[in-house]
XYZ file of C-alpha atoms in Angstrom:
491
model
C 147.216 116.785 214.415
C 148.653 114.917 216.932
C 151.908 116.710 218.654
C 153.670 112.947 218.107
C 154.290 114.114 214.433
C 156.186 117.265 215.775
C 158.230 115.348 217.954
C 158.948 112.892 214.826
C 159.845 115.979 212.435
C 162.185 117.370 214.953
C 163.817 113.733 215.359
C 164.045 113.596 211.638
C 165.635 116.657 210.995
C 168.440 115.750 213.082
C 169.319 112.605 211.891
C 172.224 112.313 209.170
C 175.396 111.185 208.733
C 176.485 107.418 208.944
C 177.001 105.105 212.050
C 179.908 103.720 212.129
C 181.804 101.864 214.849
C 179.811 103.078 217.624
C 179.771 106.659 216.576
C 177.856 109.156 213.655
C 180.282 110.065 211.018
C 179.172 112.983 208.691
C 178.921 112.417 204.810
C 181.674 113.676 202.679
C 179.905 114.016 199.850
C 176.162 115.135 198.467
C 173.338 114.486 200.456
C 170.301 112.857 199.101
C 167.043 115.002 199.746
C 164.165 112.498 201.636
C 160.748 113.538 200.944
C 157.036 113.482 202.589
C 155.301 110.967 200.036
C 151.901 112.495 201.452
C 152.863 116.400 200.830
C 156.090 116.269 198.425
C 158.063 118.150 200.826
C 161.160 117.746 202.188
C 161.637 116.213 205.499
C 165.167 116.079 205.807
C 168.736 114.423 203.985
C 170.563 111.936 203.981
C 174.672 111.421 203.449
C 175.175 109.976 199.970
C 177.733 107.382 200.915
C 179.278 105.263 198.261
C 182.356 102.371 198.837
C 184.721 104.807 201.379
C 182.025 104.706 204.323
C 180.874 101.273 203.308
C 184.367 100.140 203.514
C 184.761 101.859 207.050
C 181.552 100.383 208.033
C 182.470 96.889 207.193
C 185.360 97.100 208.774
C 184.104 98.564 211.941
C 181.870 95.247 211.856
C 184.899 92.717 211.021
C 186.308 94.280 214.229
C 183.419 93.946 216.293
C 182.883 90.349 215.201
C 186.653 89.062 216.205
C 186.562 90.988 219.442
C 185.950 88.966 222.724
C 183.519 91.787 223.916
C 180.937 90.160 221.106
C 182.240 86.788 219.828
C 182.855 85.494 223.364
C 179.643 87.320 224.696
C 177.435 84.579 226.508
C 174.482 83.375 224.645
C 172.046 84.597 227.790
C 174.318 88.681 227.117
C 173.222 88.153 223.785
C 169.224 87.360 224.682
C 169.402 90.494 226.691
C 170.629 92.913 224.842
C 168.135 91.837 222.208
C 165.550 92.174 224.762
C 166.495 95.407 226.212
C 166.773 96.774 222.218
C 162.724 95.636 222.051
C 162.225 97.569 225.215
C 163.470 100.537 224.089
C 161.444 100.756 220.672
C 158.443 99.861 222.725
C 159.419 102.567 224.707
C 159.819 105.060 221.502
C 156.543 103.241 219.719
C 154.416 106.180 219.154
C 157.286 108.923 217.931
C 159.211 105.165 215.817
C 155.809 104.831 213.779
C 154.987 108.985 213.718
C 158.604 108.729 211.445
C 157.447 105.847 209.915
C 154.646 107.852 208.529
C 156.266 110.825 207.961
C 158.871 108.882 205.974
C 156.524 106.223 204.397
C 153.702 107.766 204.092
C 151.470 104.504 205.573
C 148.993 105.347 207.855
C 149.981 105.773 211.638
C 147.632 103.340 213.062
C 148.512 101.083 210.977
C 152.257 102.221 211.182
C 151.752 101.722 214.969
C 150.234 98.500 215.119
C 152.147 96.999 211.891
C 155.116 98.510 211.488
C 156.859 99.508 214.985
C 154.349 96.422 216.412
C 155.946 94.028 214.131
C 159.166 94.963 214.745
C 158.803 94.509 218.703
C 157.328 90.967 217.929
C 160.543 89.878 215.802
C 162.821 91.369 218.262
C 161.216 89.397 221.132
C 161.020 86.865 219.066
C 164.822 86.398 217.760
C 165.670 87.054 221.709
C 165.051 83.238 222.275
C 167.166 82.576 219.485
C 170.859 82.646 221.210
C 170.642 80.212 223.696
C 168.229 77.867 221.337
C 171.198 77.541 218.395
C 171.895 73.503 218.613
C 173.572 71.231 216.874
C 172.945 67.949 217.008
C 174.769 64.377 218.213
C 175.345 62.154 215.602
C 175.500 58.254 215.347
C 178.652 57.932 213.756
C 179.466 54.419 211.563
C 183.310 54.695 211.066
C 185.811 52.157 212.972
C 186.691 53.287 215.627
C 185.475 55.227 218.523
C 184.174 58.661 217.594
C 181.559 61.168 218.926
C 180.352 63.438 216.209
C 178.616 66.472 216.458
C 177.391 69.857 214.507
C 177.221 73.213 215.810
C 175.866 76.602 213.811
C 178.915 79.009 214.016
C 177.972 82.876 213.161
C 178.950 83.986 209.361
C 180.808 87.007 210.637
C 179.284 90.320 208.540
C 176.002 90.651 207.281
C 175.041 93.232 204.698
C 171.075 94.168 205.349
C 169.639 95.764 202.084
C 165.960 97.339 203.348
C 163.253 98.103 201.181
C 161.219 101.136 201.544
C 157.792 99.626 202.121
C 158.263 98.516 205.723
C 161.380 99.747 206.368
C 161.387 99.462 210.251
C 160.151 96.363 210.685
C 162.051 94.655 208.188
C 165.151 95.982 209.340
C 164.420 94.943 212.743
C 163.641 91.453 211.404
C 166.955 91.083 209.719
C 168.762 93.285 212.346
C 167.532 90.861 215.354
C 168.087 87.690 213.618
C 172.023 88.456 212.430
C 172.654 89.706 215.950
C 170.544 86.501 217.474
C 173.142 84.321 214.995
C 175.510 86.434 216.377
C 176.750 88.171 213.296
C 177.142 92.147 213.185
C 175.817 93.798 210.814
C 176.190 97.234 207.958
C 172.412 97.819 207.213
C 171.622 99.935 204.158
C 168.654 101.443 203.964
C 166.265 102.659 201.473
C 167.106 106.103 200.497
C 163.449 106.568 200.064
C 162.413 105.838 203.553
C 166.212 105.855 205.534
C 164.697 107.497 208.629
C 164.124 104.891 211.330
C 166.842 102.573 210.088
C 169.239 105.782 211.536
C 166.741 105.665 214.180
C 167.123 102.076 215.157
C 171.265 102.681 215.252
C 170.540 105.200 218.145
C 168.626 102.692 220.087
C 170.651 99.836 219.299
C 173.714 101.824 220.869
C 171.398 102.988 224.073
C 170.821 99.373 224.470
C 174.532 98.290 225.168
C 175.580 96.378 221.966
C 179.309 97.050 221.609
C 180.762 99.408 218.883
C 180.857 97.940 215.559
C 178.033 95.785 216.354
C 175.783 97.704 214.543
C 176.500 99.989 211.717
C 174.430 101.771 208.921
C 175.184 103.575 206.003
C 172.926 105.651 203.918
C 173.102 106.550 200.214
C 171.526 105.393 196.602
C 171.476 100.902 196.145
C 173.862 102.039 193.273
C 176.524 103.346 195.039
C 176.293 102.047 198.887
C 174.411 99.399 197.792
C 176.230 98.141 194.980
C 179.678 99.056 197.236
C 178.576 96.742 200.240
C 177.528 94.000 198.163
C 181.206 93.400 196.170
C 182.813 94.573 199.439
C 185.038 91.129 199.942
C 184.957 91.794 203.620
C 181.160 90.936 203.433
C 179.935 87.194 204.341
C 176.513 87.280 203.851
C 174.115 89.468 202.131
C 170.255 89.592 203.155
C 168.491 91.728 200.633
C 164.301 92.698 200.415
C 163.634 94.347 197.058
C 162.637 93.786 193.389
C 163.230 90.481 191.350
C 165.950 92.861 189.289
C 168.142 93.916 192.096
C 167.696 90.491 193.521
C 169.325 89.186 190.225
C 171.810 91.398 190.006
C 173.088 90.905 193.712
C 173.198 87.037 193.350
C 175.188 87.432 190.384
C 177.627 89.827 192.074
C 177.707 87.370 194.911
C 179.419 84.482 192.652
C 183.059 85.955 192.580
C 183.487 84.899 196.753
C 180.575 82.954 196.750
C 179.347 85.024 199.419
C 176.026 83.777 201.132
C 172.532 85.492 199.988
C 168.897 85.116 201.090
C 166.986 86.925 199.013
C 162.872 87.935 199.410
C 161.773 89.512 195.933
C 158.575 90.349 194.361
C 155.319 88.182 194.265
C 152.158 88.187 192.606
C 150.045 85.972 194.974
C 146.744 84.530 194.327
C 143.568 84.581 196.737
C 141.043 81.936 196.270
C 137.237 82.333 197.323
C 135.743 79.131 197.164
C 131.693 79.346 197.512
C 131.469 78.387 201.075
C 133.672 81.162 202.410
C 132.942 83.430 205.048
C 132.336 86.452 202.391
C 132.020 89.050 205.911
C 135.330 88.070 206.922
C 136.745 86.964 203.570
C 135.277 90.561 201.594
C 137.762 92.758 204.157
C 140.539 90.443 204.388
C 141.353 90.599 200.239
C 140.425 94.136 200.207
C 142.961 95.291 202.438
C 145.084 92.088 201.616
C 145.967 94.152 198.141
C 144.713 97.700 199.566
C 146.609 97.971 202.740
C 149.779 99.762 202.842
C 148.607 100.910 199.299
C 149.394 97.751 197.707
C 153.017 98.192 198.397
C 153.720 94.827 199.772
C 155.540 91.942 198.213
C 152.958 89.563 199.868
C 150.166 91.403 198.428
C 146.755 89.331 197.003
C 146.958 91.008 193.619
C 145.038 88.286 191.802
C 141.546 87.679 192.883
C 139.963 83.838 191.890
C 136.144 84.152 192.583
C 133.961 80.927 192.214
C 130.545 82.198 189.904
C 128.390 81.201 192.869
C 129.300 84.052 194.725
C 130.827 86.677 192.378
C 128.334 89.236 192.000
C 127.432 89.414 195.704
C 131.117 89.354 196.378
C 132.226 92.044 193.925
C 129.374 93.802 195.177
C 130.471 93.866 198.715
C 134.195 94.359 197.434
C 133.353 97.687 195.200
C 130.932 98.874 198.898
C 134.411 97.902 200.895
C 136.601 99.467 198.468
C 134.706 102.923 197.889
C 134.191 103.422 201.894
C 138.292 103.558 202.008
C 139.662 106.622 202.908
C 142.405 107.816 200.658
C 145.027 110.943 202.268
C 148.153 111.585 204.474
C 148.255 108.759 207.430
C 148.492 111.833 210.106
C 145.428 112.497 209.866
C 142.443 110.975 211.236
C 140.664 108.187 209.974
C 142.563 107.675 206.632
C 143.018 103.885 205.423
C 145.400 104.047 202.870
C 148.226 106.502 202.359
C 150.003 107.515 199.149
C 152.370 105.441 197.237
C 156.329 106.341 198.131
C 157.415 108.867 195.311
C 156.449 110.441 192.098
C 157.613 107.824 189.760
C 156.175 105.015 191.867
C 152.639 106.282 191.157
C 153.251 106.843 187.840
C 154.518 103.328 187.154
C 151.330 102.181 188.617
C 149.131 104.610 186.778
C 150.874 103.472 183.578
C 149.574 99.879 184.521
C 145.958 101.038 185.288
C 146.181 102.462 181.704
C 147.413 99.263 179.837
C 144.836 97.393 182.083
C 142.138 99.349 180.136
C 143.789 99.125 177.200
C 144.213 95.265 177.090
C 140.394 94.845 177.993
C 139.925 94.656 181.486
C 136.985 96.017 183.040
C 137.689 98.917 185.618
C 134.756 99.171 188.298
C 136.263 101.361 190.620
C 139.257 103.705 191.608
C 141.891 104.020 188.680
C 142.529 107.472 189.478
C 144.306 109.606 191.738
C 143.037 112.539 194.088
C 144.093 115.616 193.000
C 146.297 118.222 195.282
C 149.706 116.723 196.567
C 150.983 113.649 197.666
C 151.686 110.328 195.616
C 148.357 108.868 195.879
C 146.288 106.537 193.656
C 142.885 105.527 194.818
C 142.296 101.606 195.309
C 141.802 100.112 191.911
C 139.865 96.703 190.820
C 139.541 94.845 187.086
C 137.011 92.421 186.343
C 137.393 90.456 183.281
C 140.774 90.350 183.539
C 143.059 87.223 181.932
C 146.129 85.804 181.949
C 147.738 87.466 179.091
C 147.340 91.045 180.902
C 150.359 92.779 182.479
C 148.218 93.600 185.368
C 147.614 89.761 185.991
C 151.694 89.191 185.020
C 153.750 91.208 186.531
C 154.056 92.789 189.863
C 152.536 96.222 190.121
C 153.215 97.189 193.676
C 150.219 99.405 193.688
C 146.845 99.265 194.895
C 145.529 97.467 191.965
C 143.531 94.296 192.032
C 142.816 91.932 189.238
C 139.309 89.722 189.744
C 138.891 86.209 187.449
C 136.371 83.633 187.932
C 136.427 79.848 187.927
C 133.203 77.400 188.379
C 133.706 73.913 189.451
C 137.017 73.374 188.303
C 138.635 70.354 189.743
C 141.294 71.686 192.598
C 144.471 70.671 190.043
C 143.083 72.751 187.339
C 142.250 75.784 189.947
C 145.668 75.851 191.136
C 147.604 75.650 187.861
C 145.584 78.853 187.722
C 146.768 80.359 190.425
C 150.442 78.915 189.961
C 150.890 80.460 186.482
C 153.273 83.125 187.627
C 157.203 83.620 187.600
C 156.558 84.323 191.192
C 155.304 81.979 194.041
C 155.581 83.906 197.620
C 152.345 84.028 199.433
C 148.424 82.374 198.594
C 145.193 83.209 200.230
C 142.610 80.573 200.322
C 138.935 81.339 202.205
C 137.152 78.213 202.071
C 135.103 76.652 205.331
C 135.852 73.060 203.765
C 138.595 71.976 205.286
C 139.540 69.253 202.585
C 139.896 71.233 200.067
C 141.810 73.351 202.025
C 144.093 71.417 202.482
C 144.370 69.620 199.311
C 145.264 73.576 198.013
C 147.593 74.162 200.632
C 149.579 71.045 199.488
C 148.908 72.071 195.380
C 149.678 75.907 195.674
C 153.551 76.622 194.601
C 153.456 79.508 197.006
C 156.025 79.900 199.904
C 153.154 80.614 202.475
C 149.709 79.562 202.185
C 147.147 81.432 204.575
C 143.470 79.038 204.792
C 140.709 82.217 205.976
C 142.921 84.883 206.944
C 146.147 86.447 206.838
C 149.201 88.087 208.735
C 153.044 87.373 209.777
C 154.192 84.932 212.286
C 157.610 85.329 213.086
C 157.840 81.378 214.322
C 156.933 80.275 210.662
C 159.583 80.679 207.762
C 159.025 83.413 205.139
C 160.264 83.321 201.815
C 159.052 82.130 198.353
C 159.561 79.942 195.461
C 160.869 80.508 191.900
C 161.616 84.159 191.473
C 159.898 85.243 194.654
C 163.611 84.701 196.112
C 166.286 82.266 197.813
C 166.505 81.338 201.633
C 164.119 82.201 204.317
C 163.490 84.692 206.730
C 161.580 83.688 210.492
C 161.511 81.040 212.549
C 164.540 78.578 212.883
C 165.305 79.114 209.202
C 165.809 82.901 209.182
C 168.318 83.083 212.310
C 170.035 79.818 210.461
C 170.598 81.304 207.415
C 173.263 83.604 209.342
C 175.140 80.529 209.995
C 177.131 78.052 209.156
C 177.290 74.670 210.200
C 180.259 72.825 211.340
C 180.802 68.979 211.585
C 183.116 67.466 214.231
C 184.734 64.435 214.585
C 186.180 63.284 218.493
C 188.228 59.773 218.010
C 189.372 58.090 221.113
């Protein structure tokens, strides 16, 4: 095994407590066990904070944001700091994603390149951000002589609620773009996978920001979670998670109206229209629903195959699929690592089940390898329909549902494919460019990809209907940690 892992154990094992203000602050209370998903072992704990450390932590930031050392900072102070933060987990890259799989269970390649490379790329990225935050001059029709103008003025605290299924880079996305806004920020991560949010704090504090600039407490979404969201010394909350929690936070939110972006579940569609590419298209929706063992929001969970080509492509999919090796990401070679804890797989195995039961077709996977470790090997239905749960709702497994559609015309295709609750991300592999476009414009999908797929932290991420409120990337993500003020000069 690579001696990165070692270093990333040791690391681990001495991370705990809460930072706060600059400094780590031992739990009062219980700690909360965190687990290896691959070998159900313990890897270290975590404090189990509830509303006393969240309200020091918010505080802390309130502090931090009214100070001249951060509100005054020049934009160009700002750009570096981010910059030098990048540096540094560039710097830590192979021992950031050796946690990451330790922690997560995903495999470290891809934990490398995906993960800790993501999170480099949004840091860079939100760098620019400071010293790009405009307003605009406006023509102004009153009597008089006036010059009007709008600026974006930070929201002051931002509460960052991380998922477990990316944890580092989205909480460098978030992270980067409050502190771009120039916010500060209490991040909370996922008890499941806390490890390089506690990480990030470290570097975040080797790179200069001030104290209270940066501040994370650990513990359960009920209790810190819950606590940070009705804290009233909270301005904006920026929460990844399920549709549920997402619910229950905007509602929460309505007492101080308290500003919330939200990115929930999906349940996206990928289209194969008969001219694809099948040797780039057959690997792209494999590992579009495979990779990370289906534990991504932006998953291609539902599979529309035009008859043309289905047999050759399910052919080529079930060859793709069975060549995938399943097993802990340390080790060499392995593709897909196990799902994030005990009742995770078995929430996912309980949808394999009703997928049979309903009347779907398995052709592969639907099992799980025995020994330890929450895995489930990559699972695809044929014959599946609407009415199925597995078509439905979000499974956030590696679980793919496959329907077929002849020469439907493009309005009928995408009602198809927009007959969800959700609307987040669609795939579309066609080499006709009109209808390409045409289903870029007809999809109901926050992101449409045409042949491929990936992130790209210039374009705006976010989805429609109950895929979530607000955007994150791009101009839109740092924005959404603003506010924007109107002023009037008479003279």
């Amino acid at each position: 095994m690579n001696p990165i892992f070692d270093t990333a154990r040791a690391r681990i094992a001495a991370l705990s407590g809460h930072f706060i203000d600059g400094a780590w602050r031992e739990g009062t209370g219980a700690t909360i066990p965190v687990l290896d998903p691959a070998r159900e072992t313990a890897i270290g704990a975590i404090a189990a904070g509830g509303a006393e450390e969240v309200d020091q932590a918010v505080r802390a930031a309130r502090r931090a944001f009214d100070a001249p050392s951060w509100s005054a900072m020049p934009a160009a102070e700002r750009e570096r700091l981010l910059l030098r933060l990048a540096d540094l987990v560039e710097e830590n890259r192979d021992e950031l994603a050796a946690m990451e799989t330790i922690d997560n269970g995903m495999p470290y390649g891809v934990s490398r390149m995906m993960a800790v490379g993501s999170a480099i790329s949004a840091i860079r990225y939100h760098a620019g951000w400071p010293r790009r935050l405009t307003g605009e001059t406006v023509p102004m029709s009153v009597p008089g002589n006036w010059h009007g103008y709008t600026t974006h003025e930070a929201l002051g605290v931002a509460a960052l609620i991380v998922p477990w299924n990316a944890p580092f880079a989205i909480t460098c996305t978030k992270v980067s773009a409050a502190l771009a806004a120039g916010c500060t920020v209490v991040l909370k991560p996922a008890e499941l996978a806390p490890m390089s949010g506690l990480r990030l704090a470290e570097l975040a504090a080797q790179a200069g920001f001030p104290a209270g600039v940066v501040n994370v407490v650990t513990g359960t979404g009920a209790e810190a979670g819950a606590a940070l969201v009705a804290h009233p010394g909270i301005d904006k909350i920026s929460f990844t998670g399920s549709t549920a929690t997402g619910k229950a936070i905007l509602h929460q939110s309505v007492g101080d109206l308290k500003r919330v972006s939200l990115e929930l579940g999906g349940k996206s569609a990928s289209i194969v229209f008969p001219d694809a590419d099948l040797a780039r298209a057959i690997p792209a929706v494999a590992m579009g629903i495979f990779g990370n063992s289906g534990q991504v929001c932006a998953a291609g969970s539902r599979l529309f195959l035009h008859e043309a080509i289905f047999d050759r492509f399910i052919e080529g999919l079930v060859a793709f699929t069975q060549n995938l090796r399943v097993g802990p990401g340390s080790e060499d070679g392995v593709a897909l690592g196990p799902l994030i804890s005990a009742p995770q797989r078995d929430k996912v195995m309980a949808y394999i089940e009703a997928g049979k039961a309903e009347g779907a077709t398995l052709i592969t996977g639907g099992d799980a390898p025995s020994g330890p470790g929450y895995f489930v090997n990559p699972t695809i239905f044929v014959d599946a329909d609407p009415s199925m749960s597995i078509v439905r709702e979000e499974i956030f497994g590696p679980v793919l549902s496959v329907m077929k559609f002849g020469d439907d015309d493009l309005d009928a295709l995408a009602a198809r494919a927009n007959d969800s609750i959700y609307g987040l991300s669609a795939y579309v592999w066609t080499a006709n460019l009109a209808n390409a476009h045409a289903m870029a414009k007809k999809l109901r999908s926050g992101s449409v990809k045409i042949n491929g797929s990936g992130m790209e932290f210039a374009l705006p991420f976010g989805g429609f209907r109950q895929s979530g409120l607000g955007r994150e990337h791009g101009r839109h993500g740092v924005e959404a940690f603003t506010e924007v003020k109107s002023v009037m000069v008479g003279w």
